[in-house]
XYZ file of C-alpha atoms in Angstrom:
594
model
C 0.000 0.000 0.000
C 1.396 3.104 -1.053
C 1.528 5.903 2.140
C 1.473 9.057 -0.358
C 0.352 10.910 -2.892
C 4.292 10.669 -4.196
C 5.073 6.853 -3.830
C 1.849 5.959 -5.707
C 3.090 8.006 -8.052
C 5.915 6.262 -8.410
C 4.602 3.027 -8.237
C 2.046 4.037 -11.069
C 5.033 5.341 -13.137
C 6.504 1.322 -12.484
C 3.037 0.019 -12.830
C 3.945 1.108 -16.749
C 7.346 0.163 -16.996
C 9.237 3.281 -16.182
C 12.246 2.348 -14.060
C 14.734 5.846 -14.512
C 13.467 9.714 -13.759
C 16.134 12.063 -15.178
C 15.988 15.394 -13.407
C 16.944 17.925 -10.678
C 15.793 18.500 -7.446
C 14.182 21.763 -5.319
C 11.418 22.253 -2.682
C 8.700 22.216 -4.861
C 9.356 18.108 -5.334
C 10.288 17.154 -1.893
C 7.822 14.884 -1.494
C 8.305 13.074 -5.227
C 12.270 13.670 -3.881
C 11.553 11.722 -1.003
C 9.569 8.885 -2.284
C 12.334 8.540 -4.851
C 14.570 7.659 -1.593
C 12.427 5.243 -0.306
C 11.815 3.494 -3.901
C 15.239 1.915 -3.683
C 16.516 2.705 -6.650
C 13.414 1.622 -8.919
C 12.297 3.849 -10.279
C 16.439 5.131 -10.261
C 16.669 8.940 -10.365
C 19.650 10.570 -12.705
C 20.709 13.579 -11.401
C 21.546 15.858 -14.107
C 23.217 19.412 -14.031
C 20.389 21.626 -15.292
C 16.577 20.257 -15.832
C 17.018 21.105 -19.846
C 19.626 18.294 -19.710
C 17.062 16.061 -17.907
C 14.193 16.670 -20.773
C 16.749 16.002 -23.225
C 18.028 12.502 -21.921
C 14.344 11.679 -21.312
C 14.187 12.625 -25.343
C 16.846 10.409 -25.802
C 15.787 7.896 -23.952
C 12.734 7.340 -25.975
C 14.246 7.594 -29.091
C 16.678 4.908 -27.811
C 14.586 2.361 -26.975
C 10.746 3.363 -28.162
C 9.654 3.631 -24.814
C 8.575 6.194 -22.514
C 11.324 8.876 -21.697
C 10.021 10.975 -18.279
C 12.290 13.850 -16.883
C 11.232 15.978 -13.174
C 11.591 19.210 -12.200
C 10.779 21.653 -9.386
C 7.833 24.439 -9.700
C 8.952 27.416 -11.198
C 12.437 28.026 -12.369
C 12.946 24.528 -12.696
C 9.809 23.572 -15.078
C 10.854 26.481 -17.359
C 14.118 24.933 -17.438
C 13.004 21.542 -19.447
C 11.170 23.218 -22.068
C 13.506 23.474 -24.481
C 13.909 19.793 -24.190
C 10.641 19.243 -23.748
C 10.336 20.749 -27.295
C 13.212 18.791 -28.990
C 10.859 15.195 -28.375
C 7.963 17.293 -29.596
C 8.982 17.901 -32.858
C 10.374 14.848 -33.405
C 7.649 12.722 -32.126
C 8.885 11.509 -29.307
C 6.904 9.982 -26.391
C 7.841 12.021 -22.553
C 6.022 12.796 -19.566
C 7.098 15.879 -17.729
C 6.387 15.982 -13.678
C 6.780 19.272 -12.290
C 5.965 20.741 -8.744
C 3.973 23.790 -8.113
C 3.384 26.401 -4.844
C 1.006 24.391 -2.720
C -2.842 24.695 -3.278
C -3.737 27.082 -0.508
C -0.802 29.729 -2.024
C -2.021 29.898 -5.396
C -2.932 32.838 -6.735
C -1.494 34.763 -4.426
C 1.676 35.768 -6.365
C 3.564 33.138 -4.016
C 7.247 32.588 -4.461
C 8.156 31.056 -8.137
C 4.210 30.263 -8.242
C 4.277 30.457 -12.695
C 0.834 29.287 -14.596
C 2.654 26.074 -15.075
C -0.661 24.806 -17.221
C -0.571 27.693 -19.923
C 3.052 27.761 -20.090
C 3.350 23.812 -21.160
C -0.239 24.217 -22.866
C 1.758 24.199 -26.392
C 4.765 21.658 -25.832
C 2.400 19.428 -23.819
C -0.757 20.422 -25.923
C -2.014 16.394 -25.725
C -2.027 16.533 -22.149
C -1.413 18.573 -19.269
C -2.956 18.240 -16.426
C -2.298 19.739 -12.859
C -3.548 17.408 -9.780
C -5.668 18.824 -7.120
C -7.061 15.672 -4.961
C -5.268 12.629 -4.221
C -8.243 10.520 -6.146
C -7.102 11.830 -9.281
C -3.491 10.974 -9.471
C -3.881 7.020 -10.636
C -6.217 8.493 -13.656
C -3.943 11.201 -14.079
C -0.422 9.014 -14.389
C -2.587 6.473 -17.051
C -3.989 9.164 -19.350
C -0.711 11.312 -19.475
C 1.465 7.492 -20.458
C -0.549 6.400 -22.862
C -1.411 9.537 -24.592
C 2.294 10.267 -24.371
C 2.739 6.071 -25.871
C -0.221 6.501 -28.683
C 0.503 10.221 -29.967
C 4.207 9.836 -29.394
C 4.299 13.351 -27.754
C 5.028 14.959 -24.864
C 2.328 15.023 -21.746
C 3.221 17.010 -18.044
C 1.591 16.756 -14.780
C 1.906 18.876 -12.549
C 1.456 18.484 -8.511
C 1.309 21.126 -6.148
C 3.803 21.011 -3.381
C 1.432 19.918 -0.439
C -0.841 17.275 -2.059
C 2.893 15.170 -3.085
C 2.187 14.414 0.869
C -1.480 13.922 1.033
C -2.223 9.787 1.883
C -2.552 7.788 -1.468
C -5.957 7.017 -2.782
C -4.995 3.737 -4.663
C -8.625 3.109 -5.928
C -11.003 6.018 -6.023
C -14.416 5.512 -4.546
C -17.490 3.665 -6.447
C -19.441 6.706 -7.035
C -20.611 9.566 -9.102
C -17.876 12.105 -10.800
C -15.172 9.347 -10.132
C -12.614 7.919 -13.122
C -11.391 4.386 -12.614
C -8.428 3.922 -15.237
C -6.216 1.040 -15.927
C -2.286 0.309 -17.128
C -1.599 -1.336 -20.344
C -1.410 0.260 -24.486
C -0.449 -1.743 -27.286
C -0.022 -0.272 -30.251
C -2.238 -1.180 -32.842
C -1.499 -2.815 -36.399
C -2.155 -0.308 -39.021
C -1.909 -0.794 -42.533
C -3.545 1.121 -45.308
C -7.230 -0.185 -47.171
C -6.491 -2.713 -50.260
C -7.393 0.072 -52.614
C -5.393 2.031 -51.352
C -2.513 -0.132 -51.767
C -2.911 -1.137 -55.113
C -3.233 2.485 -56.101
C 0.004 3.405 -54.636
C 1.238 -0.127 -56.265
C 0.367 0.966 -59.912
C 2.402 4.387 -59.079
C 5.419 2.744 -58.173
C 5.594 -0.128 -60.897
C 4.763 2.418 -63.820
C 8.010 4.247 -62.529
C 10.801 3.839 -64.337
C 13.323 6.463 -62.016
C 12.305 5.756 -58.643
C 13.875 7.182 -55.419
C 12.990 6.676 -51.821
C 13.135 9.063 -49.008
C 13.419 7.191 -45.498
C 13.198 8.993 -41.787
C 12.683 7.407 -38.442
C 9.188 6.134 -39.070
C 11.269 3.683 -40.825
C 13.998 2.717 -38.146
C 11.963 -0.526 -37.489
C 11.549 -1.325 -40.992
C 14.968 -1.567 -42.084
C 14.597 -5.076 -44.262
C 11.490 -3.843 -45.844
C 12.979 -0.744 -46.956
C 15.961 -2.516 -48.332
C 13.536 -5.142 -50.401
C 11.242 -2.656 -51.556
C 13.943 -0.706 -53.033
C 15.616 -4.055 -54.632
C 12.294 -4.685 -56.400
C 11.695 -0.780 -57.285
C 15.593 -0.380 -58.418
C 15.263 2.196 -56.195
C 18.121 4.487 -54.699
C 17.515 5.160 -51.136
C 17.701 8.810 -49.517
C 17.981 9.254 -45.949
C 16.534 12.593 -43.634
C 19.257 12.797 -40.509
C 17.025 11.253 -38.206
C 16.706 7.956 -40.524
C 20.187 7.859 -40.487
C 20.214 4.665 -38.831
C 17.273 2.815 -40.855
C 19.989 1.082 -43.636
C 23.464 1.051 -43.532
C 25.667 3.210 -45.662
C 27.466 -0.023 -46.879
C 24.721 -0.647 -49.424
C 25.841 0.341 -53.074
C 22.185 2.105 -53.511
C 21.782 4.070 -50.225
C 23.036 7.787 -51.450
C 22.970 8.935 -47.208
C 21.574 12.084 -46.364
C 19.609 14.790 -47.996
C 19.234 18.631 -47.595
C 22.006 21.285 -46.913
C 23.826 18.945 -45.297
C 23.087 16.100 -47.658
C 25.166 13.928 -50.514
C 25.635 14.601 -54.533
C 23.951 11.401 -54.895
C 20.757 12.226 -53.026
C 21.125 15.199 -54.952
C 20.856 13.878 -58.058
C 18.549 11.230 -57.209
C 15.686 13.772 -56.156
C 16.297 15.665 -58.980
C 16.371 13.018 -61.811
C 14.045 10.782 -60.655
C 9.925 10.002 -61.795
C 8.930 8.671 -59.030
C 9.068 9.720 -55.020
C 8.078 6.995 -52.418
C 8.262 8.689 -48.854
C 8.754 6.289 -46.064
C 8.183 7.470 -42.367
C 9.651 11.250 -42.804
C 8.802 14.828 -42.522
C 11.805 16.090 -44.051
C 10.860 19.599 -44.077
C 13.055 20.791 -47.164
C 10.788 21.052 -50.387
C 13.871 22.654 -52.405
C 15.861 19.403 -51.811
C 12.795 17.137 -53.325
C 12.002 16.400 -57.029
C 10.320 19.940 -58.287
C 6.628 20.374 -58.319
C 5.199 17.981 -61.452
C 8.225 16.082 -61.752
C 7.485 12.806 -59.814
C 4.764 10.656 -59.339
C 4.497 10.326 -55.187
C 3.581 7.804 -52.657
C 3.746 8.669 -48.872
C 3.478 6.188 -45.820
C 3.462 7.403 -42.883
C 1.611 6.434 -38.818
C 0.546 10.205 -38.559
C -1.911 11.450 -41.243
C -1.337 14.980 -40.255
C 1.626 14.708 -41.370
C 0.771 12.994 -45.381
C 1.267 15.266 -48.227
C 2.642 18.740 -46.718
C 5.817 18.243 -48.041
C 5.540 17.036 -51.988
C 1.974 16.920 -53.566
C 1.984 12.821 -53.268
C -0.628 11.055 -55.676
C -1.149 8.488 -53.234
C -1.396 9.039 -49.048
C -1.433 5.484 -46.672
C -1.919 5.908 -43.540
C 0.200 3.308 -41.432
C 2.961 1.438 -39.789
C 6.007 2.074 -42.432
C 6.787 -1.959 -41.363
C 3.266 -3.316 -41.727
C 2.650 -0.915 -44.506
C 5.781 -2.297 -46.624
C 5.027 -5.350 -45.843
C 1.646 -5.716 -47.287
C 2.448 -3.063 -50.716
C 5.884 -5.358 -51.816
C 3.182 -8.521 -52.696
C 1.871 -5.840 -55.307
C 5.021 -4.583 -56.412
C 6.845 -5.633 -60.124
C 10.710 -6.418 -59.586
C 12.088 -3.979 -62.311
C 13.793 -5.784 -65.244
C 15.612 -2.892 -65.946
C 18.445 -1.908 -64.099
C 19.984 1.396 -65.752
C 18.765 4.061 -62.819
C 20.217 1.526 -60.290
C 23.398 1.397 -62.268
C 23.548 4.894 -62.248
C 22.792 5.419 -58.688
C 25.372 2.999 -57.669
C 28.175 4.746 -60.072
C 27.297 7.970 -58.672
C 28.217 7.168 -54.887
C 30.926 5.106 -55.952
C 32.329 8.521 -57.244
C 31.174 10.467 -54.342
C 32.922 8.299 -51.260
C 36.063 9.259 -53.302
C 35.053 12.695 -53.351
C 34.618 12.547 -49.506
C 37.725 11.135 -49.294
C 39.740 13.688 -51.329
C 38.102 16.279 -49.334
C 39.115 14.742 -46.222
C 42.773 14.676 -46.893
C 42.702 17.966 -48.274
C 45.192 20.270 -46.045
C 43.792 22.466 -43.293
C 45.562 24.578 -40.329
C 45.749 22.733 -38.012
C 43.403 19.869 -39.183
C 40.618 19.187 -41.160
C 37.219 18.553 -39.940
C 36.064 15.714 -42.360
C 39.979 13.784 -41.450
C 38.103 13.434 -38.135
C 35.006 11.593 -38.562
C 36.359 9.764 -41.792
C 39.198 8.454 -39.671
C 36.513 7.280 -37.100
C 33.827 6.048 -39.622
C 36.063 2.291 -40.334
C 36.823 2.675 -36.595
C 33.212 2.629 -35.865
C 32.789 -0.541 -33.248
C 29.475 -3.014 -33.871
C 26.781 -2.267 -32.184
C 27.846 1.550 -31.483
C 25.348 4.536 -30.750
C 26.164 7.670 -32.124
C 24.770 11.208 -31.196
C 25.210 14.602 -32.984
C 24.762 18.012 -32.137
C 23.015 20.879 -34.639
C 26.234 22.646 -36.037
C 29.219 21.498 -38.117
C 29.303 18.109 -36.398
C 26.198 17.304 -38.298
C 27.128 18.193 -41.775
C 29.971 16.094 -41.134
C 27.904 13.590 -39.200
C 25.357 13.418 -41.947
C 28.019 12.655 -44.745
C 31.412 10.905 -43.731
C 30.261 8.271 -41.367
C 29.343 4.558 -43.125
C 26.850 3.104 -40.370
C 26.905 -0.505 -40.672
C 23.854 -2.760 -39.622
C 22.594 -2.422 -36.055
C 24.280 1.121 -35.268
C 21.952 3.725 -33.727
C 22.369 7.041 -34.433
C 19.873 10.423 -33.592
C 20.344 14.046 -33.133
C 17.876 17.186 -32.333
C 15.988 16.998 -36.038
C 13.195 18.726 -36.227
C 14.026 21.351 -33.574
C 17.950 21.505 -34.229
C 18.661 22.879 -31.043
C 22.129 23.089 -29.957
C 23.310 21.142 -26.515
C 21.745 17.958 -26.957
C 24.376 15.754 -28.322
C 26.333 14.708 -24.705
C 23.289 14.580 -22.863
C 21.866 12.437 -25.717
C 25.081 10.175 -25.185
C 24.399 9.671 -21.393
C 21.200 8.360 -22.128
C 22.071 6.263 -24.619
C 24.303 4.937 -22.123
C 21.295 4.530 -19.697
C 19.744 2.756 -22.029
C 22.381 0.401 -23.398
C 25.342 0.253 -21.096
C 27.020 -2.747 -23.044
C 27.139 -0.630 -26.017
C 29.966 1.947 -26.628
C 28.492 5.332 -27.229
C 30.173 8.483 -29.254
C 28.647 12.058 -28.911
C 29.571 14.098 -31.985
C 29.631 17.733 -30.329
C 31.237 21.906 -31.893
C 33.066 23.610 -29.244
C 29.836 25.633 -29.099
C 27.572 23.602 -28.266
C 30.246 21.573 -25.540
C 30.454 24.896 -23.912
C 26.598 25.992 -23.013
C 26.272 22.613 -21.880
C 28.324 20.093 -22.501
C 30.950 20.899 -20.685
C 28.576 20.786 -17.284
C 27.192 16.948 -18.539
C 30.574 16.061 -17.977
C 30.676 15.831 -14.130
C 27.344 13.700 -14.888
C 29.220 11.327 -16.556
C 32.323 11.484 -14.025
C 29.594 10.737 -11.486
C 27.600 7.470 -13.298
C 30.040 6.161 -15.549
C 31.702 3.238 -13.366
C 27.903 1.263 -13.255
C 28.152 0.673 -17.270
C 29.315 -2.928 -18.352
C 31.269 -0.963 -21.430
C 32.547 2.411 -20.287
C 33.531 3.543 -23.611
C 31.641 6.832 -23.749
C 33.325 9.101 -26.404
C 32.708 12.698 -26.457
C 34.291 14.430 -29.580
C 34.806 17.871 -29.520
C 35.551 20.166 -32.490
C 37.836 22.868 -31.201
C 37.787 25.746 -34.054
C 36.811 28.679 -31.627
C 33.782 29.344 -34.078
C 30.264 29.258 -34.149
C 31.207 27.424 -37.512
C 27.345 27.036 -38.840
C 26.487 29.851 -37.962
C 29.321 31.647 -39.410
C 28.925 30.093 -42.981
C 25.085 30.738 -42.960
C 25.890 34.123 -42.395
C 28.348 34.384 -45.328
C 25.821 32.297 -48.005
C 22.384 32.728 -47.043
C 22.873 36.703 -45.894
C 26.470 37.603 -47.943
C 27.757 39.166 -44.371
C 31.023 38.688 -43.460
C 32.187 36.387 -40.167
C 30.835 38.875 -37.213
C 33.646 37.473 -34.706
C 31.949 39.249 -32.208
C 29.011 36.835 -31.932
C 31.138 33.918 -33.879
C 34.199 33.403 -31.913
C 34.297 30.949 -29.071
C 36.989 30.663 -26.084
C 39.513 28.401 -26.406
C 38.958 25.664 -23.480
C 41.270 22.577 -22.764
C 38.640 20.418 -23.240
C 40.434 16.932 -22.849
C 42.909 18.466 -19.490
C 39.430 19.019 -17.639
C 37.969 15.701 -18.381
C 40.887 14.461 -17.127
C 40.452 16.687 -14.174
C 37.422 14.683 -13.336
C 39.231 11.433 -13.710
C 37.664 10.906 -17.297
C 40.716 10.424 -20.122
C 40.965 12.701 -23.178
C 43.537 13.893 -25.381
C 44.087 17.232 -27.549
C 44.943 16.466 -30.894
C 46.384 18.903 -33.356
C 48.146 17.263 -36.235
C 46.432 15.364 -39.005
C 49.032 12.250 -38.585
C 47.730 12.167 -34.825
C 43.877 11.620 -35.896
C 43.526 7.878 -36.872
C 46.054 6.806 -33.644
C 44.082 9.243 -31.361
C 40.487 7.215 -32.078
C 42.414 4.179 -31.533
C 43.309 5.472 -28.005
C 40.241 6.441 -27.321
C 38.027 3.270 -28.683
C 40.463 1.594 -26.472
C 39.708 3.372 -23.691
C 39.008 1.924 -19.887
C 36.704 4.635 -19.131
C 34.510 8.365 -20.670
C 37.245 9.736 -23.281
C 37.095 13.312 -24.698
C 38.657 13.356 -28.179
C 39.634 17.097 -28.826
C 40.313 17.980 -32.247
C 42.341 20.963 -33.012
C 39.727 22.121 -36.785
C 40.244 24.443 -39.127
C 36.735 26.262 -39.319
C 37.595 27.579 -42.838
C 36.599 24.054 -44.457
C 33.263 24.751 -46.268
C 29.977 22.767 -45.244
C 29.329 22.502 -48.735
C 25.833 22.206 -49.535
C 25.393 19.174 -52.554
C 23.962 21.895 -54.840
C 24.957 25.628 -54.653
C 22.515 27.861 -56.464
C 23.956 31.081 -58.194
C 22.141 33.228 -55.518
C 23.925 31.285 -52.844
C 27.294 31.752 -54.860
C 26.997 35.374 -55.082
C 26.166 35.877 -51.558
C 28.961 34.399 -50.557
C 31.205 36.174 -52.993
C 29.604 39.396 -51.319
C 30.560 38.321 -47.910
C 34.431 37.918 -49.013
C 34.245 41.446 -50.570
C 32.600 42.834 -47.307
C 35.755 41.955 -45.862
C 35.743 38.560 -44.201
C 38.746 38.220 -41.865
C 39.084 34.873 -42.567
C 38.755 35.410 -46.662
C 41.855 34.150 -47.385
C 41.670 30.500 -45.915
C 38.191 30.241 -46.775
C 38.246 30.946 -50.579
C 41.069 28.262 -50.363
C 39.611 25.578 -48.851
C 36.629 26.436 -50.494
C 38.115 26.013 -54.294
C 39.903 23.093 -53.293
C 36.860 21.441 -51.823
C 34.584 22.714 -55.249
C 37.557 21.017 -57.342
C 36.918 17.319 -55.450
C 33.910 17.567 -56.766
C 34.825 17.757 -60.500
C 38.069 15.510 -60.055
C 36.376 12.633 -59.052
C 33.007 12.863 -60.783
């Protein structure tokens, strides 16, 4: 029998298989605080530096293992503090339940000390659900709706609970009477697949393509040997958005990676050449980077039909799983006979890994960007879980890294929020702690957070069966993205009063927390410094010394975007000289080897 308000909360929260809280304590949780220390560890609280970080591992957490993510948080300051996290699973569909305190009942309304509408200010990230308890009766109804609306939607829900009722006795089962709710535990999700017409329609679209390319996000993560047959029968190349990354490896001879700004030549070409566009499980928000208006012939598939046909004008819309959904179109698809798109396809990434390559050994002061993750990508170990941060790390993320079969990889997509990528990593390593982990993170983002997630990791790290957890830092003391965005999208030179970042010796104060790192500075140094740190006995940051001239070249530049960048060198960029350089010599790669 539970003896408060808090511990049946918390045996509720078990009830449905939630076993880890990440957040940060203060007075408007003591109660929650102090059932926590009398669950014994289950549900386990993760104490996290600041509550964003705790809505961002609960993020993570979901996307890591498709189930519930729930972060906590005191009233006030601290529940202001998760929204930006709170926002990241939001937009990228992510199931988390947000418990925050508030002032206690009798206060409110009374201006009380950090007493904040706490219902209209999640009433947008938490628009499914929010819900602030008032009685004790209410709290088993209250935990059931917010999980399984959080489960069904895959969205964020947040309850709140005022500081006095967390202490209130438990009312386990609400009375038998009038104006009572009497809710249960359980959701499965249910099997959804498109009507037979439906099918077939989208069936005769596909087999009277003769150019067709496929576009896969992480609807599709669970569908990874459905995508790959479909495509084999369609002679389809496959396009990835960042946070399908993971759905088929990059080993495959027709999978042209990523699309977008920080996308591939191939994927390029594919979208642009092709007749026919079946959309698998993405959003991809881009319309410039998908076949023009009238040019393809579209199927979508997708679980969310608010989400079918806002992107390309698709001929055909299915509702459903992108597993079940594959699985009952390929009995209706025609294997193509021929094979000349394919053939293409497959000649046109052959030539751009060797563009990659070229661009990776080109010479930089100190080192190039790309030498890093294409010196990690054949390090890569089985089984590894990779997380990226919004910035340069993602372009390079997004293009030099082969995932292999049963790698997970996710970053902020929809939102693209800096900080995430560390905190993302410790999760992970929640989640999986046989499985080595590598956060790919700008010397931006490692510094407004980052930096602080390291102590969390100092403080956890000797409970995980493999303590490989690799944090790899970019240290070009720029706000790189940024900085290039400003020169091709605006034609404004590098403004190094908002671009330029402090130096920090980021491995010397991991190893100040007992963690192991190493500063690396020459490009001979980069393969042998992965090695150290894949070989690692415990957390590892891998600092890398970047040039933050090397372009993020987009895979198309239009003449507009040419011209504002020639305006921004002519403006007077101080760093003109080394990035017209690396910029030619990165534009030549592409010719050379195409």
């Amino acid at each position: 029998m539970a003896d408060t308000v808090s511990d049946f909360l918390l045996q509720r929260l078990k009830a449905w298989g939630v076993h880890r809280i990440f957040g940060y304590p203060g007075d408007g949780i003591n109660g929650i605080m102090g059932a926590l220390n009398r669950a014994d560890g289950d549900p386990e609280f993760i104490q996290v530096r600041h509550e964003e970080m705790a809505a961002f591992m609960a993020c993570a957490h979901a996307k890591f293992t498709g189930q519930l993510g729930v972060c906590l948080a005191t009233s006030g300051p601290g529940a202001i503090h998760l929204l930006n996290g709170l926002y990241d699973a939001r937009m990228d569909h992510q199931p988390v339940l947000a418990i925050v305190g508030q002032s206690a009942r009798a206060a409110m309304g009374g201006a009380y000390q950090q007493e904040v509408d706490l219902a209209s200010l999640f009433k947008d990230v938490a628009g499914e659900y929010v819900q602030q308890a008032s009685v004790p009766e209410q709290v088993r109804h209250l935990v059931d709706r917010a999980v399984r609306i959080a489960l069904d939607q895959r969205t964020v829900t947040c309850l709140i609970f005022p500081g006095d009722l967390q202490d209130l006795d438990a009312v386990t089962e609400p009375p038998r009477a009038h104006g009572t709710i009497h809710s249960g535990v359980g959701y499965t999700p249910a099997r959804v697949v498109p009507v037979e017409d439906d099918l077939r329609r989208a069936a005769d679209v596909l087999n009277a393509g003769e150019r067709v390319a496929m576009l896969v996000g992480q609807g599709a993560l669970h569908a990874a040997d459905e995508v790959i047959e479909t495509a084999e029968l369609l002679g389809a190349g496959v396009a990835k958005a960042l946070l399908g990354r993971a759905v088929v490896p990059d080993d495959l001879p027709f999978v042209t990676g990523s699309i977008g700004l920080i996308g591939t030549m191939p994927s390029w070409e594919l979208m642009s050449e092709c007749d026919t566009l079946l959309m698998v499980g993405s959003s991809f928000p881009y319309s410039e980077f998908l076949p023009k208006e009238g040019q393809a012939r579209g199927v979508q598939i997708d679980i969310d039909g608010r989400m079918l046909n806002i992107r390309y004008p698709m001929e055909v819309s299915l509702v459903g799983d992108s597993k079940e959904t594959l699985r009952a179109l390929m009995p209706l698809l025609e294997r193509k006979q021929k094979r000349r798109w394919r053939e293409r396809i497959e000649e046109s990434l052959t030539k751009w890994w060797k563009v990659l390559e070229a661009r990776a050994k080109n010479p930089a002061d100190p080192i190039n960007p790309q030498l890093v993750f294409w010196e990690l990508s054949p390090r890569l170990p089985d089984r590894c879980i990779i997380t990226s941060d919004s910035g340069s790390s993602a372009d390079w993320f997004a293009r030099d890294l082969k995932l292999r079969r049963g790698m997970m990889a996710s970053l902020s997509g929809n939102l693209a929020t800096m900080g995430p990528g560390v905190p993302y990593a410790i999760a992970a390593k929640f989640a999986h702690p046989d499985r080595p982990v590598i956060a790919l993170v700008g010397d931006g983002a490692m510094q407004m957070n980052g930096i602080n997630e390291l102590i969390t990791i100092a403080k956890y790290w000797m409970r995980w069966t493999d303590p490989r957890l690799i944090g790899m830092v970019l240290n070009n003391r720029d706000l790189d993205q940024v900085t290039w965005e400003q020169r091709v999208f605006q034609g404004d030179p590098k403004f190094e009063a908002s671009q330029d970042v402090p130096d920090f010796p980021y491995a010397d104060y991991a190893r100040s927390l007992g963690l192991d790192g190493i500063r690396v500075s020459r490009p001979e140094d980069v393969g042998r410094a992965w090695d150290q740190a894949l070989a690692a006995d415990r957390p590892f940051v891998y600092e890398a010394v970047t040039d933050p001239s090397v372009p993020p070249l987009p895979p198309h530049i239009t003449v507009h975007q040419a011209r504002q960048f020639a305006a921004s060198m002519i403006k007077g960029d101080p760093d003109a000289g080394d990035v017209i350089r690396r910029s030619f010599r990165d534009l030549v790669e592409s010719y050379v080897h195409r």
